[in-house]
PDB file of C-alpha atoms in Angstrom:
ATOM      1  CA  LYS A 864    -144.649 -81.873 230.383  1.00  0.00           C
ATOM      2  CA  ASN A 865    -143.150 -83.316 233.548  1.00  0.00           C
ATOM      3  CA  GLU A 866    -142.288 -86.979 233.231  1.00  0.00           C
ATOM      4  CA  VAL A 867    -143.611 -87.557 236.757  1.00  0.00           C
ATOM      5  CA  GLU A 868    -147.113 -86.371 237.580  1.00  0.00           C
ATOM      6  CA  GLN A 869    -148.686 -86.358 241.025  1.00  0.00           C
ATOM      7  CA  SER A 870    -152.241 -85.879 242.159  1.00  0.00           C
ATOM      8  CA  PRO A 871    -153.760 -84.221 243.981  1.00  0.00           C
ATOM      9  CA  GLN A 872    -151.613 -81.113 244.405  1.00  0.00           C
ATOM     10  CA  ASN A 873    -153.254 -80.310 247.730  1.00  0.00           C
ATOM     11  CA  LEU A 874    -155.145 -82.556 250.095  1.00  0.00           C
ATOM     12  CA  THR A 875    -156.924 -81.763 253.358  1.00  0.00           C
ATOM     13  CA  ALA A 876    -158.131 -84.633 255.508  1.00  0.00           C
ATOM     14  CA  GLN A 877    -159.698 -85.139 258.915  1.00  0.00           C
ATOM     15  CA  GLU A 878    -157.660 -87.022 261.465  1.00  0.00           C
ATOM     16  CA  GLY A 879    -158.253 -90.749 261.102  1.00  0.00           C
ATOM     17  CA  GLU A 880    -159.078 -90.691 257.401  1.00  0.00           C
ATOM     18  CA  PHE A 881    -157.495 -93.014 254.844  1.00  0.00           C
ATOM     19  CA  ILE A 882    -155.391 -91.031 252.378  1.00  0.00           C
ATOM     20  CA  THR A 883    -154.213 -91.862 248.872  1.00  0.00           C
ATOM     21  CA  ILE A 884    -151.699 -89.914 246.806  1.00  0.00           C
ATOM     22  CA  ASN A 885    -151.137 -90.921 243.204  1.00  0.00           C
ATOM     23  CA  CYS A 886    -148.111 -90.778 240.951  1.00  0.00           C
ATOM     24  CA  SER A 887    -147.856 -91.498 237.233  1.00  0.00           C
ATOM     25  CA  TYR A 888    -144.707 -91.597 235.188  1.00  0.00           C
ATOM     26  CA  SER A 889    -144.186 -91.678 231.453  1.00  0.00           C
ATOM     27  CA  VAL A 890    -140.827 -93.371 230.961  1.00  0.00           C
ATOM     28  CA  GLY A 891    -139.246 -96.657 231.940  1.00  0.00           C
ATOM     29  CA  ILE A 892    -137.814 -96.562 235.425  1.00  0.00           C
ATOM     30  CA  SER A 893    -135.506 -98.602 237.599  1.00  0.00           C
ATOM     31  CA  ALA A 894    -137.200 -97.506 240.833  1.00  0.00           C
ATOM     32  CA  LEU A 895    -139.909 -95.237 242.185  1.00  0.00           C
ATOM     33  CA  HIS A 896    -139.284 -93.253 245.348  1.00  0.00           C
ATOM     34  CA  TRP A 897    -141.662 -91.651 247.806  1.00  0.00           C
ATOM     35  CA  LEU A 898    -140.242 -88.785 249.841  1.00  0.00           C
ATOM     36  CA  GLN A 899    -141.654 -86.717 252.695  1.00  0.00           C
ATOM     37  CA  GLN A 900    -140.768 -83.070 253.228  1.00  0.00           C
ATOM     38  CA  HIS A 901    -141.845 -81.334 256.418  1.00  0.00           C
ATOM     39  CA  PRO A 902    -142.338 -77.553 256.703  1.00  0.00           C
ATOM     40  CA  GLY A 903    -138.804 -77.199 258.070  1.00  0.00           C
ATOM     41  CA  GLY A 904    -137.577 -78.346 254.663  1.00  0.00           C
ATOM     42  CA  GLY A 905    -135.795 -81.615 255.409  1.00  0.00           C
ATOM     43  CA  ILE A 906    -136.472 -84.558 253.093  1.00  0.00           C
ATOM     44  CA  VAL A 907    -136.959 -88.095 254.319  1.00  0.00           C
ATOM     45  CA  SER A 908    -136.972 -91.083 252.004  1.00  0.00           C
ATOM     46  CA  LEU A 909    -140.066 -93.173 252.772  1.00  0.00           C
ATOM     47  CA  PHE A 910    -139.976 -95.918 250.176  1.00  0.00           C
ATOM     48  CA  MET A 911    -138.049 -97.109 247.181  1.00  0.00           C
ATOM     49  CA  LEU A 912    -139.837 -99.718 245.126  1.00  0.00           C
ATOM     50  CA  SER A 913    -139.559-101.315 241.739  1.00  0.00           C
ATOM     51  CA  SER A 914    -142.454-103.766 242.014  1.00  0.00           C
ATOM     52  CA  GLY A 915    -145.356-104.769 244.212  1.00  0.00           C
ATOM     53  CA  LYS A 916    -146.031-103.236 247.562  1.00  0.00           C
ATOM     54  CA  LYS A 917    -144.154-102.060 250.647  1.00  0.00           C
ATOM     55  CA  LYS A 918    -145.474-101.219 254.111  1.00  0.00           C
ATOM     56  CA  HIS A 919    -143.947 -99.271 256.966  1.00  0.00           C
ATOM     57  CA  GLY A 920    -146.171 -98.585 259.932  1.00  0.00           C
ATOM     58  CA  ARG A 921    -149.254 -96.725 258.689  1.00  0.00           C
ATOM     59  CA  LEU A 922    -147.722 -96.055 255.275  1.00  0.00           C
ATOM     60  CA  ILE A 923    -148.188 -98.314 252.271  1.00  0.00           C
ATOM     61  CA  ALA A 924    -146.695 -97.817 248.806  1.00  0.00           C
ATOM     62  CA  THR A 925    -147.715 -99.742 245.718  1.00  0.00           C
ATOM     63  CA  ILE A 926    -146.528 -99.718 242.150  1.00  0.00           C
ATOM     64  CA  ASN A 927    -148.002-101.067 238.914  1.00  0.00           C
ATOM     65  CA  ILE A 928    -145.197-101.269 236.381  1.00  0.00           C
ATOM     66  CA  GLN A 929    -147.481-102.030 233.424  1.00  0.00           C
ATOM     67  CA  GLU A 930    -149.672 -99.004 234.125  1.00  0.00           C
ATOM     68  CA  LYS A 931    -146.686 -96.802 235.136  1.00  0.00           C
ATOM     69  CA  HIS A 932    -148.509 -95.812 238.306  1.00  0.00           C
ATOM     70  CA  SER A 933    -147.758 -95.744 242.001  1.00  0.00           C
ATOM     71  CA  SER A 934    -149.809 -94.873 245.048  1.00  0.00           C
ATOM     72  CA  LEU A 935    -148.931 -93.860 248.581  1.00  0.00           C
ATOM     73  CA  HIS A 936    -151.535 -94.681 251.201  1.00  0.00           C
ATOM     74  CA  ILE A 937    -151.699 -93.421 254.768  1.00  0.00           C
ATOM     75  CA  THR A 938    -154.023 -95.261 257.129  1.00  0.00           C
ATOM     76  CA  ALA A 939    -155.483 -93.637 260.258  1.00  0.00           C
ATOM     77  CA  SER A 940    -154.018 -90.248 259.325  1.00  0.00           C
ATOM     78  CA  HIS A 941    -152.693 -87.973 262.063  1.00  0.00           C
ATOM     79  CA  PRO A 942    -151.845 -84.257 262.131  1.00  0.00           C
ATOM     80  CA  ARG A 943    -148.148 -85.166 262.308  1.00  0.00           C
ATOM     81  CA  ASP A 944    -148.526 -86.662 258.814  1.00  0.00           C
ATOM     82  CA  SER A 945    -148.996 -83.103 257.499  1.00  0.00           C
ATOM     83  CA  ALA A 946    -146.177 -82.585 255.009  1.00  0.00           C
ATOM     84  CA  VAL A 947    -145.413 -82.476 251.315  1.00  0.00           C
ATOM     85  CA  TYR A 948    -145.156 -85.922 249.753  1.00  0.00           C
ATOM     86  CA  ILE A 949    -143.007 -86.166 246.669  1.00  0.00           C
ATOM     87  CA  CYS A 950    -142.848 -88.939 244.123  1.00  0.00           C
ATOM     88  CA  ALA A 951    -139.582 -89.374 242.224  1.00  0.00           C
ATOM     89  CA  ALA A 952    -138.458 -91.765 239.515  1.00  0.00           C
ATOM     90  CA  SER A 953    -134.983 -92.991 238.736  1.00  0.00           C
ATOM     91  CA  GLY A 954    -134.782 -93.840 235.065  1.00  0.00           C
ATOM     92  CA  ALA A 955    -133.520 -97.107 233.660  1.00  0.00           C
ATOM     93  CA  GLY A 956    -129.747 -96.797 233.426  1.00  0.00           C
ATOM     94  CA  SER A 957    -129.812 -93.356 235.010  1.00  0.00           C
ATOM     95  CA  TYR A 958    -128.686 -92.280 238.445  1.00  0.00           C
ATOM     96  CA  GLN A 959    -130.689 -89.093 238.644  1.00  0.00           C
ATOM     97  CA  LEU A 960    -134.126 -88.627 240.168  1.00  0.00           C
ATOM     98  CA  THR A 961    -136.940 -86.905 238.292  1.00  0.00           C
ATOM     99  CA  PHE A 962    -139.391 -85.419 240.749  1.00  0.00           C
ATOM    100  CA  GLY A 963    -143.097 -84.804 240.775  1.00  0.00           C
ATOM    101  CA  LYS A 964    -144.260 -81.408 242.013  1.00  0.00           C
ATOM    102  CA  GLY A 965    -145.413 -82.811 245.322  1.00  0.00           C
ATOM    103  CA  THR A 966    -148.696 -83.193 247.183  1.00  0.00           C
ATOM    104  CA  LYS A 967    -149.243 -80.930 250.170  1.00  0.00           C
ATOM    105  CA  LEU A 968    -151.153 -82.871 252.811  1.00  0.00           C
ATOM    106  CA  SER A 969    -152.835 -81.191 255.770  1.00  0.00           C
ATOM    107  CA  VAL A 970    -154.436 -83.401 258.397  1.00  0.00           C
ATOM    108  CA  ILE A 971    -156.847 -81.550 260.663  1.00  0.00           C
ATOM    109  CA  PRO A 972    -157.516 -82.720 264.223  1.00  0.00           C
TER     110      PRO A 972
ATOM    111  CA  ASP B 407    -130.037 -86.951 262.216  1.00  0.00           C
ATOM    112  CA  SER B 408    -130.065 -88.678 258.812  1.00  0.00           C
ATOM    113  CA  GLY B 409    -126.296 -89.192 258.781  1.00  0.00           C
ATOM    114  CA  VAL B 410    -125.831 -86.774 255.870  1.00  0.00           C
ATOM    115  CA  THR B 411    -124.434 -83.464 257.092  1.00  0.00           C
ATOM    116  CA  GLN B 412    -124.798 -80.248 255.152  1.00  0.00           C
ATOM    117  CA  THR B 413    -123.225 -76.940 256.062  1.00  0.00           C
ATOM    118  CA  PRO B 414    -124.063 -74.173 256.349  1.00  0.00           C
ATOM    119  CA  LYS B 415    -127.803 -74.426 257.028  1.00  0.00           C
ATOM    120  CA  HIS B 416    -128.433 -70.872 255.894  1.00  0.00           C
ATOM    121  CA  LEU B 417    -126.459 -68.547 253.665  1.00  0.00           C
ATOM    122  CA  ILE B 418    -127.225 -64.982 252.610  1.00  0.00           C
ATOM    123  CA  THR B 419    -125.005 -63.401 250.020  1.00  0.00           C
ATOM    124  CA  ALA B 420    -125.027 -60.691 247.387  1.00  0.00           C
ATOM    125  CA  THR B 421    -125.380 -61.031 243.648  1.00  0.00           C
ATOM    126  CA  GLY B 422    -122.104 -61.693 241.864  1.00  0.00           C
ATOM    127  CA  GLN B 423    -120.565 -63.475 244.825  1.00  0.00           C
ATOM    128  CA  ARG B 424    -119.300 -67.048 245.097  1.00  0.00           C
ATOM    129  CA  VAL B 425    -120.276 -69.555 247.796  1.00  0.00           C
ATOM    130  CA  THR B 426    -119.349 -73.114 248.680  1.00  0.00           C
ATOM    131  CA  LEU B 427    -121.810 -75.610 250.100  1.00  0.00           C
ATOM    132  CA  ARG B 428    -120.476 -78.661 251.863  1.00  0.00           C
ATOM    133  CA  CYS B 429    -121.861 -82.168 252.255  1.00  0.00           C
ATOM    134  CA  SER B 430    -120.591 -85.122 254.277  1.00  0.00           C
ATOM    135  CA  PRO B 431    -122.291 -88.353 253.201  1.00  0.00           C
ATOM    136  CA  ARG B 432    -123.576 -91.064 255.504  1.00  0.00           C
ATOM    137  CA  SER B 433    -120.822 -93.362 256.675  1.00  0.00           C
ATOM    138  CA  GLY B 434    -120.179 -96.055 254.056  1.00  0.00           C
ATOM    139  CA  ASP B 435    -121.994 -94.269 251.228  1.00  0.00           C
ATOM    140  CA  LEU B 436    -119.895 -93.729 248.112  1.00  0.00           C
ATOM    141  CA  SER B 437    -122.346 -91.724 245.996  1.00  0.00           C
ATOM    142  CA  VAL B 438    -123.218 -88.095 246.582  1.00  0.00           C
ATOM    143  CA  TYR B 439    -126.008 -86.269 244.739  1.00  0.00           C
ATOM    144  CA  TRP B 440    -126.780 -82.568 244.670  1.00  0.00           C
ATOM    145  CA  TYR B 441    -130.309 -81.258 244.145  1.00  0.00           C
ATOM    146  CA  GLN B 442    -131.764 -77.759 243.891  1.00  0.00           C
ATOM    147  CA  GLN B 443    -135.265 -76.943 245.113  1.00  0.00           C
ATOM    148  CA  SER B 444    -136.718 -73.625 244.009  1.00  0.00           C
ATOM    149  CA  LEU B 445    -140.284 -72.370 244.263  1.00  0.00           C
ATOM    150  CA  ASP B 446    -140.863 -72.292 240.519  1.00  0.00           C
ATOM    151  CA  GLN B 447    -138.878 -75.344 239.376  1.00  0.00           C
ATOM    152  CA  GLY B 448    -139.380 -77.745 242.262  1.00  0.00           C
ATOM    153  CA  LEU B 449    -136.669 -80.302 242.937  1.00  0.00           C
ATOM    154  CA  GLN B 450    -134.065 -80.781 240.224  1.00  0.00           C
ATOM    155  CA  PHE B 451    -131.051 -83.041 240.002  1.00  0.00           C
ATOM    156  CA  LEU B 452    -127.779 -81.179 239.579  1.00  0.00           C
ATOM    157  CA  ILE B 453    -124.893 -83.642 239.688  1.00  0.00           C
ATOM    158  CA  GLN B 454    -123.726 -86.989 241.080  1.00  0.00           C
ATOM    159  CA  TYR B 455    -120.322 -88.160 242.240  1.00  0.00           C
ATOM    160  CA  TYR B 456    -119.306 -91.716 242.961  1.00  0.00           C
ATOM    161  CA  ASN B 457    -116.122 -92.419 244.890  1.00  0.00           C
ATOM    162  CA  GLY B 458    -114.506 -89.190 243.751  1.00  0.00           C
ATOM    163  CA  GLU B 459    -115.552 -89.259 240.118  1.00  0.00           C
ATOM    164  CA  GLU B 460    -118.354 -87.397 238.385  1.00  0.00           C
ATOM    165  CA  ARG B 461    -121.005 -89.975 237.411  1.00  0.00           C
ATOM    166  CA  ALA B 462    -123.972 -88.015 236.082  1.00  0.00           C
ATOM    167  CA  LYS B 463    -124.901 -84.438 235.314  1.00  0.00           C
ATOM    168  CA  GLY B 464    -128.348 -82.895 235.316  1.00  0.00           C
ATOM    169  CA  ASN B 465    -129.546 -79.331 235.069  1.00  0.00           C
ATOM    170  CA  ILE B 466    -126.403 -77.770 236.459  1.00  0.00           C
ATOM    171  CA  LEU B 467    -125.418 -74.318 235.269  1.00  0.00           C
ATOM    172  CA  GLU B 468    -121.903 -73.636 234.005  1.00  0.00           C
ATOM    173  CA  ARG B 469    -121.489 -71.176 236.900  1.00  0.00           C
ATOM    174  CA  PHE B 470    -121.872 -74.120 239.272  1.00  0.00           C
ATOM    175  CA  SER B 471    -119.306 -76.825 239.867  1.00  0.00           C
ATOM    176  CA  ALA B 472    -118.825 -79.642 242.324  1.00  0.00           C
ATOM    177  CA  GLN B 473    -116.245 -82.129 243.471  1.00  0.00           C
ATOM    178  CA  GLN B 474    -115.932 -85.092 245.793  1.00  0.00           C
ATOM    179  CA  PHE B 475    -112.802 -85.423 247.874  1.00  0.00           C
ATOM    180  CA  PRO B 476    -110.884 -88.584 248.902  1.00  0.00           C
ATOM    181  CA  ASP B 477    -112.665 -88.601 252.276  1.00  0.00           C
ATOM    182  CA  LEU B 478    -115.926 -88.670 250.225  1.00  0.00           C
ATOM    183  CA  HIS B 479    -117.234 -85.305 251.353  1.00  0.00           C
ATOM    184  CA  SER B 480    -118.446 -83.110 248.535  1.00  0.00           C
ATOM    185  CA  GLU B 481    -118.583 -79.408 247.837  1.00  0.00           C
ATOM    186  CA  LEU B 482    -120.888 -77.515 245.508  1.00  0.00           C
ATOM    187  CA  ASN B 483    -119.465 -74.208 244.310  1.00  0.00           C
ATOM    188  CA  LEU B 484    -121.834 -71.534 243.063  1.00  0.00           C
ATOM    189  CA  SER B 485    -120.308 -68.468 241.408  1.00  0.00           C
ATOM    190  CA  SER B 486    -121.475 -65.208 239.851  1.00  0.00           C
ATOM    191  CA  LEU B 487    -124.626 -65.622 241.893  1.00  0.00           C
ATOM    192  CA  GLU B 488    -127.924 -64.287 240.617  1.00  0.00           C
ATOM    193  CA  LEU B 489    -131.197 -63.640 242.421  1.00  0.00           C
ATOM    194  CA  GLY B 490    -132.649 -66.702 240.708  1.00  0.00           C
ATOM    195  CA  ASP B 491    -130.104 -68.952 242.378  1.00  0.00           C
ATOM    196  CA  SER B 492    -131.903 -68.467 245.669  1.00  0.00           C
ATOM    197  CA  ALA B 493    -133.110 -71.954 246.601  1.00  0.00           C
ATOM    198  CA  LEU B 494    -132.737 -74.898 248.935  1.00  0.00           C
ATOM    199  CA  TYR B 495    -129.780 -77.058 247.973  1.00  0.00           C
ATOM    200  CA  PHE B 496    -129.939 -80.666 249.114  1.00  0.00           C
ATOM    201  CA  CYS B 497    -127.270 -83.272 249.210  1.00  0.00           C
ATOM    202  CA  ALA B 498    -128.144 -86.971 249.284  1.00  0.00           C
ATOM    203  CA  SER B 499    -125.987 -90.052 249.538  1.00  0.00           C
ATOM    204  CA  SER B 500    -126.322 -93.720 248.732  1.00  0.00           C
ATOM    205  CA  VAL B 501    -124.153 -96.800 248.907  1.00  0.00           C
ATOM    206  CA  ALA B 502    -123.681 -97.005 245.164  1.00  0.00           C
ATOM    207  CA  GLY B 503    -126.217 -96.287 242.450  1.00  0.00           C
ATOM    208  CA  ASP B 504    -129.896 -95.694 242.693  1.00  0.00           C
ATOM    209  CA  SER B 505    -130.726 -99.302 243.547  1.00  0.00           C
ATOM    210  CA  TYR B 506    -129.857 -98.724 247.165  1.00  0.00           C
ATOM    211  CA  GLY B 507    -132.058 -95.777 248.112  1.00  0.00           C
ATOM    212  CA  TYR B 508    -131.047 -92.321 249.201  1.00  0.00           C
ATOM    213  CA  THR B 509    -130.453 -90.491 252.460  1.00  0.00           C
ATOM    214  CA  PHE B 510    -130.965 -86.742 252.302  1.00  0.00           C
ATOM    215  CA  GLY B 511    -129.289 -83.999 254.257  1.00  0.00           C
ATOM    216  CA  SER B 512    -131.304 -81.187 255.817  1.00  0.00           C
ATOM    217  CA  GLY B 513    -130.347 -78.761 253.073  1.00  0.00           C
ATOM    218  CA  THR B 514    -128.682 -75.368 252.744  1.00  0.00           C
ATOM    219  CA  ARG B 515    -131.017 -72.437 252.230  1.00  0.00           C
ATOM    220  CA  LEU B 516    -129.277 -69.938 249.956  1.00  0.00           C
ATOM    221  CA  THR B 517    -130.640 -66.414 249.667  1.00  0.00           C
ATOM    222  CA  VAL B 518    -129.086 -64.109 247.096  1.00  0.00           C
ATOM    223  CA  VAL B 519    -129.853 -60.424 247.655  1.00  0.00           C
TER     224      VAL B 519
END
């Protein structure tokens, strides 16, 4: 069983919709990362958080340490948001990332 | 441009061969991480170097090795290649450990035929 679980695996939304992607992890972590991978393959780091909430433009990431759960929200979604969103955890005392399997988001005009 | 440079972008080679992938970290970053992304396994951590020294090892095969040079660039060497080694190989860098976030390169797509 993967230590980092994401849901849903696939998500299709209409332009303008509010989107939520969820991530659960089973071990203690030092930080939770949200990554974006576009069809070309490149990976962009969106957020790194260890508590609370972070916001960047239309993207919001939250984490609940007690519940071992994080969410990525996209407000006013746009077709250019179409990508695979990957949740990754860096374990306490560990330098390596453990990745979820990703959520493929398609935003339709 | 993320600041992390990976070369080559694409590589096609035959089974049994050896290849070297190169990564130049973002200016000022001391840590370099290598990751493999395959269709069946997803993204997996391979190895980390910090300022020239190996810091952590993940799911890296014995046929694979890496090093970080004094100028902080890193190379990942893959030998005795098998069809299953076909994957995207990403390099990422950070200032120090994981507390500082990561910057990813654009990856090297390796195809073994």
